[in-house]
XYZ file of C-alpha atoms in Angstrom:
689
model
C -102.030 17.202 92.119
C -102.128 16.997 88.503
C -98.172 16.455 88.028
C -97.513 18.054 83.934
C -93.782 16.712 82.631
C -92.549 19.746 79.738
C -91.426 17.465 76.765
C -88.688 19.222 74.414
C -90.136 19.248 70.562
C -87.004 16.818 69.632
C -88.261 13.687 71.760
C -88.953 10.773 70.071
C -92.327 9.433 70.692
C -93.249 5.928 72.904
C -93.025 3.231 71.779
C -95.657 1.190 73.126
C -97.808 2.664 76.471
C -98.037 0.948 80.367
C -101.107 0.048 81.422
C -102.646 -0.785 84.880
C -105.484 -3.939 83.959
C -106.924 -3.745 87.442
C -108.251 -0.291 86.800
C -108.968 -0.476 83.062
C -112.330 -0.600 83.722
C -112.993 1.646 85.921
C -109.971 4.062 85.190
C -108.539 6.863 82.277
C -105.155 8.182 81.352
C -102.970 10.326 80.549
C -98.920 9.921 79.372
C -96.911 12.691 78.875
C -93.551 12.927 77.633
C -90.281 13.245 79.107
C -86.581 13.124 78.872
C -86.554 10.974 81.936
C -89.672 9.505 83.602
C -93.116 9.785 82.266
C -96.101 10.040 83.893
C -99.392 8.273 84.216
C -102.684 9.854 85.394
C -104.790 7.584 87.612
C -107.826 8.789 88.599
C -107.060 8.472 92.189
C -103.407 8.809 92.181
C -100.092 8.920 90.522
C -98.157 6.679 89.260
C -94.636 7.873 88.327
C -92.437 4.704 86.704
C -88.110 5.589 85.632
C -87.872 5.148 82.434
C -84.480 3.908 83.355
C -86.299 1.134 85.076
C -88.057 -0.040 82.380
C -84.445 0.166 80.291
C -81.844 -2.090 82.310
C -84.807 -4.606 82.872
C -85.488 -4.010 78.521
C -81.890 -3.710 78.697
C -80.705 -7.183 76.594
C -84.203 -6.215 74.030
C -83.859 -3.291 72.934
C -81.513 -1.220 71.078
C -79.560 2.540 71.879
C -81.831 5.072 72.884
C -82.307 7.797 70.234
C -81.811 10.072 73.117
C -78.691 8.602 75.067
C -77.543 9.151 70.973
C -78.050 12.657 70.338
C -76.887 14.223 73.981
C -73.684 13.001 72.770
C -73.769 14.040 69.979
C -74.828 17.787 71.740
C -71.868 17.015 73.601
C -69.403 16.488 71.638
C -70.069 19.837 69.258
C -70.308 21.389 72.378
C -67.256 20.453 73.113
C -66.141 21.147 69.197
C -67.590 24.259 69.179
C -65.460 25.216 72.452
C -61.996 24.569 71.345
C -63.270 25.754 68.652
C -63.882 29.821 70.072
C -60.805 29.018 71.779
C -58.594 28.941 68.792
C -60.049 31.664 67.602
C -59.028 33.514 70.370
C -55.308 31.972 70.153
C -55.944 33.593 66.925
C -57.087 36.426 67.510
C -54.700 37.828 70.435
C -51.666 36.486 68.029
C -53.475 39.161 65.277
C -53.708 41.413 67.849
C -49.670 40.852 68.146
C -48.755 41.293 64.973
C -50.638 43.931 64.079
C -48.732 45.834 67.470
C -45.776 45.178 66.329
C -46.602 46.216 62.253
C -47.049 49.377 63.509
C -43.801 49.506 65.309
C -42.081 48.135 62.575
C -43.805 51.068 60.454
C -42.835 54.048 63.258
C -39.713 52.828 63.092
C -39.725 53.222 58.994
C -41.192 55.943 59.579
C -38.447 57.705 61.511
C -36.120 56.302 59.834
C -37.430 57.704 56.512
C -37.395 61.349 57.707
C -33.738 61.121 58.617
C -33.108 59.815 55.652
C -35.254 62.365 54.155
C -33.241 64.820 56.341
C -30.512 63.586 55.302
C -30.608 64.101 51.761
C -31.446 66.993 51.405
C -29.181 67.709 53.557
C -27.112 66.182 50.819
C -28.536 67.626 48.770
C -28.633 71.530 49.668
C -24.994 70.832 50.003
C -25.011 69.137 46.639
C -26.856 72.079 44.886
C -25.200 74.953 45.893
C -22.316 73.445 44.559
C -23.773 73.206 41.567
C -24.715 77.119 42.032
C -21.467 77.465 42.580
C -19.532 76.314 40.356
C -21.957 77.373 37.699
C -22.015 80.932 38.938
C -18.273 80.794 38.367
C -17.469 79.330 34.872
C -20.508 81.872 34.682
C -18.325 84.971 35.116
C -14.932 83.491 34.077
C -17.681 83.281 29.750
C -18.474 87.156 30.913
C -14.844 88.246 30.739
C -14.143 86.431 27.951
C -17.337 88.066 26.416
C -15.336 91.045 27.400
C -18.704 92.676 29.590
C -16.468 92.377 32.854
C -12.815 93.365 34.010
C -10.818 90.985 34.789
C -10.763 92.623 38.807
C -14.155 92.945 38.855
C -14.858 89.496 38.072
C -11.926 88.547 40.998
C -13.639 90.489 43.767
C -17.711 88.935 42.725
C -15.760 85.473 42.977
C -14.727 86.472 46.370
C -17.205 87.973 47.239
C -19.874 84.988 45.986
C -17.461 81.907 47.573
C -16.975 83.582 50.898
C -21.118 84.828 51.235
C -23.451 82.380 53.537
C -26.093 83.460 50.809
C -27.495 81.145 48.937
C -27.070 81.611 44.883
C -30.543 79.872 44.082
C -32.414 81.702 46.205
C -30.640 85.200 46.213
C -30.185 85.079 41.641
C -33.030 82.320 40.602
C -31.808 79.676 37.704
C -29.392 81.291 36.562
C -28.988 79.029 33.764
C -32.309 80.687 31.318
C -30.578 84.026 32.851
C -28.046 85.924 29.702
C -24.992 86.891 30.763
C -26.338 90.984 30.971
C -29.013 90.142 33.067
C -27.243 87.785 35.202
C -24.582 90.299 36.141
C -26.981 93.183 36.483
C -27.920 90.878 39.144
C -24.581 90.148 40.141
C -23.365 93.264 40.550
C -27.362 94.634 42.637
C -27.319 92.557 45.411
C -23.167 91.838 45.664
C -23.541 94.942 47.445
C -26.382 93.389 49.821
C -24.260 91.330 50.579
C -21.374 93.020 52.543
C -22.806 94.918 54.146
C -23.286 94.936 58.092
C -26.785 93.549 58.968
C -29.734 95.117 59.885
C -31.508 96.323 64.005
C -34.991 97.082 62.718
C -37.820 97.297 65.418
C -41.222 97.861 63.653
C -43.840 99.462 66.369
C -47.254 98.334 64.598
C -50.654 97.320 65.828
C -50.776 94.530 64.041
C -49.214 90.755 63.593
C -49.446 87.755 61.962
C -50.531 85.280 62.958
C -50.173 86.738 66.163
C -53.036 89.891 66.781
C -54.760 90.054 63.266
C -56.944 91.744 61.190
C -55.977 93.180 58.271
C -53.601 93.850 55.000
C -50.953 95.298 57.779
C -50.682 91.929 59.708
C -49.262 90.072 57.412
C -47.200 92.921 55.537
C -45.535 93.139 59.244
C -45.338 88.859 58.917
C -43.948 88.241 55.693
C -42.093 91.741 55.896
C -40.002 90.312 58.789
C -39.311 86.828 57.665
C -37.942 87.565 54.591
C -36.075 90.534 56.719
C -34.984 87.671 59.155
C -33.544 84.854 55.755
C -30.938 88.284 54.951
C -29.405 87.569 58.110
C -30.899 90.875 59.708
C -32.274 91.339 63.434
C -36.050 92.156 63.711
C -38.625 92.971 66.225
C -41.524 93.781 66.799
C -43.016 95.866 69.224
C -47.144 95.443 69.853
C -49.649 96.652 72.475
C -50.769 93.317 74.477
C -54.315 93.294 73.338
C -56.317 90.768 75.455
C -57.565 88.870 72.486
C -54.314 88.271 70.903
C -53.582 84.398 69.948
C -50.553 83.657 72.453
C -50.181 80.423 71.998
C -48.502 81.571 68.599
C -45.678 83.282 69.935
C -41.854 81.185 71.248
C -41.212 81.227 74.812
C -44.001 84.277 75.513
C -43.277 85.233 78.792
C -43.239 88.668 81.944
C -40.043 90.350 82.227
C -39.708 90.601 86.111
C -38.715 94.585 85.601
C -41.194 97.150 84.809
C -40.186 100.983 82.893
C -42.247 103.580 82.780
C -43.461 105.989 79.975
C -45.577 109.671 79.386
C -49.284 110.310 78.994
C -51.331 113.146 80.146
C -48.395 114.791 82.773
C -47.519 111.557 84.455
C -45.203 108.427 84.215
C -47.436 105.514 84.807
C -45.501 101.425 85.579
C -45.979 99.314 81.987
C -45.401 95.604 82.081
C -43.512 93.945 79.314
C -43.875 90.660 77.515
C -42.288 89.071 75.293
C -41.724 86.244 73.079
C -40.467 85.120 69.115
C -42.379 83.783 65.817
C -40.348 81.929 63.840
C -37.379 83.525 65.189
C -38.757 87.693 64.923
C -38.499 88.992 68.634
C -42.178 89.719 70.147
C -42.764 92.514 71.996
C -45.599 93.782 74.102
C -46.295 96.167 76.336
C -48.592 96.024 78.798
C -50.289 99.626 80.510
C -50.906 99.371 84.079
C -52.443 102.194 85.140
C -54.036 102.206 81.370
C -55.334 98.626 81.296
C -58.584 99.609 79.690
C -56.871 100.812 77.055
C -56.905 97.099 75.172
C -59.106 95.086 77.086
C -60.984 95.055 73.373
C -63.545 92.970 71.657
C -61.519 94.517 68.891
C -58.426 96.352 67.653
C -60.589 99.617 66.287
C -62.916 101.830 66.213
C -62.884 103.522 69.779
C -63.555 107.136 70.461
C -61.110 106.960 72.359
C -58.375 105.814 69.463
C -56.414 108.259 69.963
C -55.138 108.517 73.334
C -54.681 104.504 73.023
C -52.354 104.920 70.107
C -50.896 108.078 71.001
C -49.953 106.283 74.502
C -48.389 102.904 73.097
C -46.304 105.139 70.290
C -44.938 107.065 73.419
C -44.274 104.059 75.150
C -42.890 101.903 72.540
C -40.314 104.637 72.293
C -39.914 105.040 76.235
C -38.961 100.631 75.891
C -36.774 101.070 73.077
C -34.496 104.210 75.125
C -34.700 102.900 78.570
C -34.191 99.048 77.271
C -30.278 100.787 75.611
C -32.216 99.982 72.211
C -30.616 101.382 69.323
C -31.848 99.788 66.168
C -30.806 100.667 62.931
C -34.685 101.783 61.707
C -37.696 102.113 63.473
C -40.544 101.288 61.206
C -44.579 102.541 61.890
C -47.546 101.516 60.085
C -49.931 104.403 59.556
C -51.502 106.512 61.592
C -51.600 104.810 65.245
C -47.823 104.411 64.935
C -46.796 107.900 62.940
C -47.087 109.850 66.093
C -43.336 108.558 66.773
C -42.140 110.564 63.797
C -42.842 113.816 65.530
C -41.710 112.558 69.519
C -38.184 110.731 67.736
C -37.267 113.889 66.389
C -38.696 116.005 69.111
C -37.045 114.389 72.198
C -35.600 110.943 71.896
C -33.158 111.310 69.174
C -30.663 112.777 71.771
C -30.485 109.758 73.941
C -28.267 107.207 72.415
C -30.158 106.862 68.945
C -28.775 109.419 66.934
C -27.754 106.792 64.244
C -31.040 105.198 63.942
C -33.846 106.742 61.149
C -37.107 106.143 60.836
C -39.174 104.315 57.645
C -42.781 104.647 57.571
C -45.587 102.336 55.448
C -48.886 104.640 54.847
C -51.166 101.279 53.659
C -54.408 103.211 53.845
C -54.897 106.973 53.128
C -58.530 106.789 53.804
C -57.018 107.220 57.763
C -55.728 110.398 59.185
C -56.541 111.006 62.510
C -58.215 114.573 62.869
C -57.663 115.716 66.424
C -57.485 118.758 68.294
C -53.662 120.506 69.190
C -53.826 120.116 72.779
C -54.437 115.538 71.997
C -50.562 116.360 71.524
C -49.762 117.376 75.204
C -50.410 113.473 75.774
C -47.171 112.294 74.655
C -45.495 115.522 75.919
C -45.615 116.970 72.571
C -44.795 120.852 72.327
C -49.384 121.104 70.479
C -48.302 124.791 69.382
C -44.549 123.651 67.783
C -46.323 121.323 66.037
C -49.326 122.734 64.951
C -48.513 124.569 61.801
C -48.362 124.438 57.953
C -44.954 122.598 57.563
C -46.027 120.470 60.683
C -48.891 118.513 61.849
C -51.541 120.869 60.974
C -54.608 119.283 58.471
C -54.149 120.295 54.290
C -58.182 121.127 54.826
C -59.346 121.721 58.280
C -56.618 124.148 59.218
C -57.616 123.607 63.123
C -57.245 120.001 63.520
C -53.946 118.467 63.253
C -53.241 115.297 60.987
C -51.421 112.502 62.844
C -50.392 110.461 59.395
C -48.836 113.911 57.494
C -46.670 113.867 60.831
C -45.242 110.487 59.542
C -44.919 111.580 56.471
C -43.731 115.000 57.557
C -40.907 114.008 60.486
C -40.274 109.884 58.672
C -36.766 109.570 56.664
C -38.460 107.232 54.259
C -42.080 106.549 53.515
C -43.341 103.209 51.800
C -46.563 104.122 49.982
C -48.565 100.432 49.474
C -49.278 100.162 46.200
C -52.709 98.743 46.959
C -53.474 102.244 47.670
C -51.834 103.692 44.512
C -52.904 101.340 41.956
C -57.288 103.103 42.564
C -56.331 106.171 40.975
C -56.170 109.278 43.273
C -56.332 108.732 46.896
C -54.473 110.935 48.722
C -57.140 112.439 50.466
C -56.092 115.879 50.604
C -52.312 115.133 50.912
C -51.576 115.704 47.584
C -49.407 119.544 48.834
C -47.203 117.362 51.661
C -46.313 114.325 49.509
C -45.344 116.720 46.818
C -43.273 118.116 49.223
C -42.126 115.020 50.223
C -41.484 114.235 47.134
C -37.510 113.099 47.326
C -38.300 110.449 50.103
C -41.673 107.826 48.383
C -41.494 105.464 47.054
C -44.518 102.990 45.923
C -44.379 99.241 47.054
C -46.751 95.779 46.257
C -47.445 94.195 49.100
C -44.496 90.677 48.603
C -45.521 87.133 48.268
C -44.582 84.094 50.749
C -42.237 81.780 48.864
C -41.670 79.965 51.199
C -45.106 79.116 51.791
C -46.099 79.180 48.325
C -44.058 77.822 45.495
C -44.988 74.882 43.286
C -42.042 73.169 43.121
C -40.976 72.965 46.637
C -45.162 72.451 48.051
C -45.639 69.815 51.067
C -49.059 69.968 50.132
C -48.808 68.534 46.858
C -48.856 65.257 45.634
C -45.812 66.219 42.240
C -44.183 69.037 41.886
C -43.655 71.650 39.258
C -42.414 74.680 37.939
C -42.501 76.565 34.354
C -39.504 74.040 32.863
C -41.152 71.023 33.718
C -45.153 71.355 33.777
C -46.084 67.961 34.085
C -46.838 67.690 37.861
C -49.996 70.564 37.681
C -51.310 68.011 35.192
C -50.871 65.655 37.693
C -52.057 68.132 40.026
C -55.431 68.358 38.320
C -55.771 64.412 38.442
C -55.315 63.866 42.489
C -57.866 67.039 42.510
C -60.878 65.677 40.056
C -60.344 62.407 42.437
C -60.051 64.024 46.255
C -63.215 65.643 45.106
C -64.953 63.004 42.693
C -65.946 65.560 40.018
C -66.359 64.186 36.255
C -63.436 62.858 34.026
C -65.293 63.508 30.865
C -64.604 67.797 31.712
C -60.858 69.123 31.412
C -60.886 72.645 32.498
C -61.772 73.025 36.168
C -62.264 76.678 37.677
C -61.455 77.431 41.200
C -62.522 80.364 43.885
C -61.185 80.787 47.270
C -64.056 83.523 49.534
C -61.827 84.386 52.586
C -64.717 85.448 55.387
C -62.848 89.647 55.051
C -63.529 89.682 50.899
C -66.245 91.058 49.570
C -68.185 89.408 46.972
C -71.380 89.778 44.623
C -72.827 87.573 45.420
C -74.992 88.261 41.920
C -72.301 88.565 40.097
C -70.960 84.580 41.755
C -74.035 83.034 40.927
C -73.536 84.516 37.240
C -70.016 83.026 37.448
C -71.123 79.682 38.043
C -74.250 79.920 35.233
C -71.486 80.378 33.090
C -68.843 77.895 34.095
C -71.338 75.262 33.927
C -72.980 75.784 30.435
C -69.736 76.027 29.142
C -68.731 72.574 30.121
C -66.335 73.605 32.610
C -66.293 72.345 37.065
C -66.810 75.126 39.346
C -65.236 74.182 42.848
C -66.538 76.734 45.441
C -64.244 76.460 48.977
C -65.704 79.183 51.117
C -63.214 80.443 54.720
C -65.628 80.975 57.015
C -68.623 79.525 55.768
C -70.136 83.105 54.863
C -72.236 81.612 51.563
C -73.944 78.592 53.911
C -77.398 79.933 52.240
C -76.036 78.945 49.060
C -74.904 75.944 49.052
C -78.085 74.582 47.755
C -78.295 76.923 44.813
C -74.792 75.702 44.117
C -76.072 71.464 43.854
C -76.076 71.106 40.675
C -73.829 69.014 37.820
C -70.428 69.913 37.783
C -70.064 72.097 41.088
C -68.923 71.417 44.428
C -68.334 73.291 47.371
C -66.858 72.535 50.786
C -67.479 74.666 53.570
C -64.600 75.723 55.735
C -60.721 76.076 55.534
C -58.660 72.954 55.068
C -54.728 74.912 54.326
C -53.442 72.045 52.246
C -56.329 71.103 50.272
C -56.658 75.253 49.566
C -53.039 74.481 47.610
C -54.741 71.307 45.277
C -57.094 73.512 44.339
C -55.326 76.365 43.174
C -52.146 74.206 41.823
C -55.298 71.416 40.159
C -57.088 74.725 38.459
C -57.075 76.175 35.294
C -58.268 79.731 36.261
C -59.224 80.657 39.601
C -62.404 83.412 40.261
C -61.341 86.782 42.872
C -62.912 88.950 44.687
C -60.289 91.522 43.073
C -57.573 90.895 42.372
C -56.039 93.558 44.076
C -55.903 91.029 46.955
C -53.379 92.756 49.653
C -54.662 90.823 52.359
C -55.157 87.067 51.564
C -53.080 87.447 47.806
C -55.177 84.966 45.563
C -54.648 86.760 41.916
C -50.472 86.582 43.109
C -50.719 82.243 44.154
C -52.883 81.382 41.471
C -50.432 82.841 38.697
C -47.698 81.482 40.707
C -48.720 78.048 40.706
C -49.849 78.761 36.448
C -53.810 79.106 37.547
C -55.204 82.407 35.871
C -56.785 85.175 38.406
C -60.224 86.017 36.876
C -62.193 88.766 38.732
C -65.240 88.569 38.576
C -65.683 92.043 38.200
C -64.699 90.977 34.571
C -66.946 87.744 34.034
C -68.606 88.146 30.963
C -67.474 90.322 27.611
C -68.638 93.549 28.129
C -65.779 94.310 31.483
C -63.097 95.936 30.389
C -60.330 97.434 33.432
C -60.023 101.021 34.367
C -56.553 102.605 32.544
C -56.125 104.627 34.585
C -55.503 102.040 37.642
C -51.465 102.590 35.565
C -50.069 105.319 36.843
C -48.224 105.747 39.444
C -48.315 100.877 39.815
C -45.790 98.375 39.942
C -44.712 95.822 38.072
C -46.270 93.895 39.969
C -50.060 95.772 39.433
C -48.861 96.593 35.679
C -47.862 92.622 35.167
C -51.572 92.059 37.045
C -53.973 94.268 35.057
C -51.543 93.889 31.546
C -52.286 90.376 31.957
C -55.412 89.385 33.124
C -57.100 93.228 34.026
C -58.930 93.028 30.569
C -59.531 89.205 30.441
C -63.292 87.818 31.031
C -64.234 84.347 31.881
C -65.803 83.659 28.805
C -62.509 84.189 26.963
C -60.612 82.605 29.891
C -62.472 79.755 29.323
C -62.822 80.079 25.105
C -58.654 80.421 25.242
C -57.560 76.874 27.243
C -60.306 74.955 24.667
C -59.126 76.791 21.275
C -55.740 78.012 20.877
C -54.195 76.183 24.331
C -50.415 77.054 23.320
C -50.875 80.570 23.939
C -52.566 79.720 27.399
C -49.161 77.921 28.072
C -47.644 80.563 27.563
C -49.300 82.822 29.510
C -48.938 80.789 32.417
C -45.378 80.173 32.053
C -44.417 83.503 32.280
C -46.776 84.804 35.266
C -44.304 81.841 36.371
C -41.127 82.569 36.045
C -43.219 86.620 37.757
C -40.727 87.675 41.223
C -43.027 88.304 43.315
C -41.063 87.573 46.964
C -40.485 90.509 49.440
C -37.028 90.737 48.057
C -37.576 91.485 44.534
C -36.328 93.963 43.097
C -40.682 94.968 43.245
C -40.088 98.978 44.509
C -40.826 100.856 41.744
C -40.369 104.715 40.781
C -42.469 106.605 38.712
C -41.599 108.488 36.403
C -45.420 110.234 34.996
C -46.777 109.635 37.937
C -49.857 111.836 38.373
C -50.752 110.902 41.584
C -49.500 112.959 44.282
C -48.481 116.101 41.699
C -44.939 114.648 41.366
C -42.944 112.689 40.648
C -40.910 109.338 42.667
C -38.441 108.957 43.169
C -35.726 105.892 43.595
C -36.838 103.249 42.119
C -35.126 100.420 43.755
C -36.739 97.517 46.460
C -37.331 97.055 50.380
C -33.883 96.130 51.704
C -32.551 99.530 49.915
C -34.624 101.645 51.069
C -33.012 99.977 54.837
C -29.680 100.475 53.706
C -30.187 103.627 51.942
C -31.966 104.622 55.519
C -28.895 102.551 57.965
C -25.756 103.770 55.873
C -26.572 107.235 54.080
C -28.683 108.267 56.403
C -30.504 110.495 54.772
């Protein structure tokens, strides 16, 4: 058998060759190298000689083996590497422990910082309140000395404001920049309110943001309720228990053990009641048990039995209020879906402990009035013969039918028409005779604006806050936006657009707008709320355009604050209110329909509009995109003045923004009682009209 010895490539060759003299002449052999032994292959047999034996016999006359030296070096290297590896592991463990310790310290510092900030905010709030009160008292002194105010009235005003818990800045704004005449007028108006007893208000409605979100009614109910709560009133909202409610947004949601009965279609039926709260607003959900399919559907509206569904809910809501012992000051009903509460209240429930309650109806949309057969009224216990009359629920045009929304107008003590209806011209849809008869109870109001969430002077999402009196923060926001989206610093003007999926948008107009922006050396930023415009993303990939699918709340705030112009599908946006947000943040809202110089807003919108809509139309209704870009570059002083003026406007819920219309031809009548929405509640609760 032939034996082969494998040799490492680095092993040095031998300097001598062993030979077998006895067989040298007759045999041949091959030499194989190996670390410890080498092999001689001799014909017919194998002879193995030990390298170690040779080394011992020749140790005295041979130098140290290179092999031994290499092995020693290798051993030392391995030991060194192992030592270094252990040291590295120890260092890694030490760094890990240090990192964990640092993270703990950072968390501790963050907690301490938050606590300190809260304490500072509290101290600053107390200090600010003290300074505001001091300034107000000094201004009252000035009014007395100048003869604007009598000593007796001044004494009463001082006493009221010193005892009041109302924040002076929230109620009066920045009084430093107001004249004595302006401040006195506001003082007299608000002083009347802060001395009144808080109201108990119950909304009976079909939407509420974010629990039951559908349209502008949802944001209206939540915004108004939150504003009323902040004024110290008690507010509750009664909703149907839809199967697709956002229940995660309701705090403390639970089901009452007790059930209650309500009347429908000749019988009494059991209902479950769920209750909870959203930001302090009480929420009551009514769940029909026998008619469980009424609200277990994909959508809130749009079914052939909508009249039955909402008649049931309206009657059940009134039965619940009476049987639970509630005695609200105001029942606030909305649109045709709960307008039947008006006739129900006065024909059935007013004498069941609700003698002091009054009805306020909000009309968000005159186009939906619900015309039905008079017999439907019998389902909820009303008398069709009594109500199917021209002065009650009989429709003005189709006299064989009843009009549910008309019934709400006739049977309510106060009717608020939202300016989104009003600003579009005569959209009464056949209700003109009814509105003319009941003109004394009508008023027009805009959708209030949530200044708690959208205010550049206290916006937590902005890198730096700002106001009309200190605009440096807006420059910082633009710089932050440019860095965030990697925009060009060379181009100074930025145009933004936040598109919400529920808004209608003219896509060809949007493309033209983007081209106009980039052609005029500006940059364009588009945020697509529901990624509806994904198909445009490739088309909009051009220099100076940033497209962001999906909605990012902090980025949305930064876009509105950092942009010079906000393109809007319409200046009338009650649901998302992008035009109002833009004005509040010092950006110009420009309608997509006004992207060219040929656009002009119809003057007919001015009839019967509120102060908010009049300002919007007069300032931006006739401004094209080109006009805005030109003014920014060529007349920055005028532009800055325009922006600051808009930022000082009060669009909040409790502003004096609900107007009467002296020359309004919308209802072929005059709308009286210019006041704010809170005054409507006060009139209802205290005057019992």
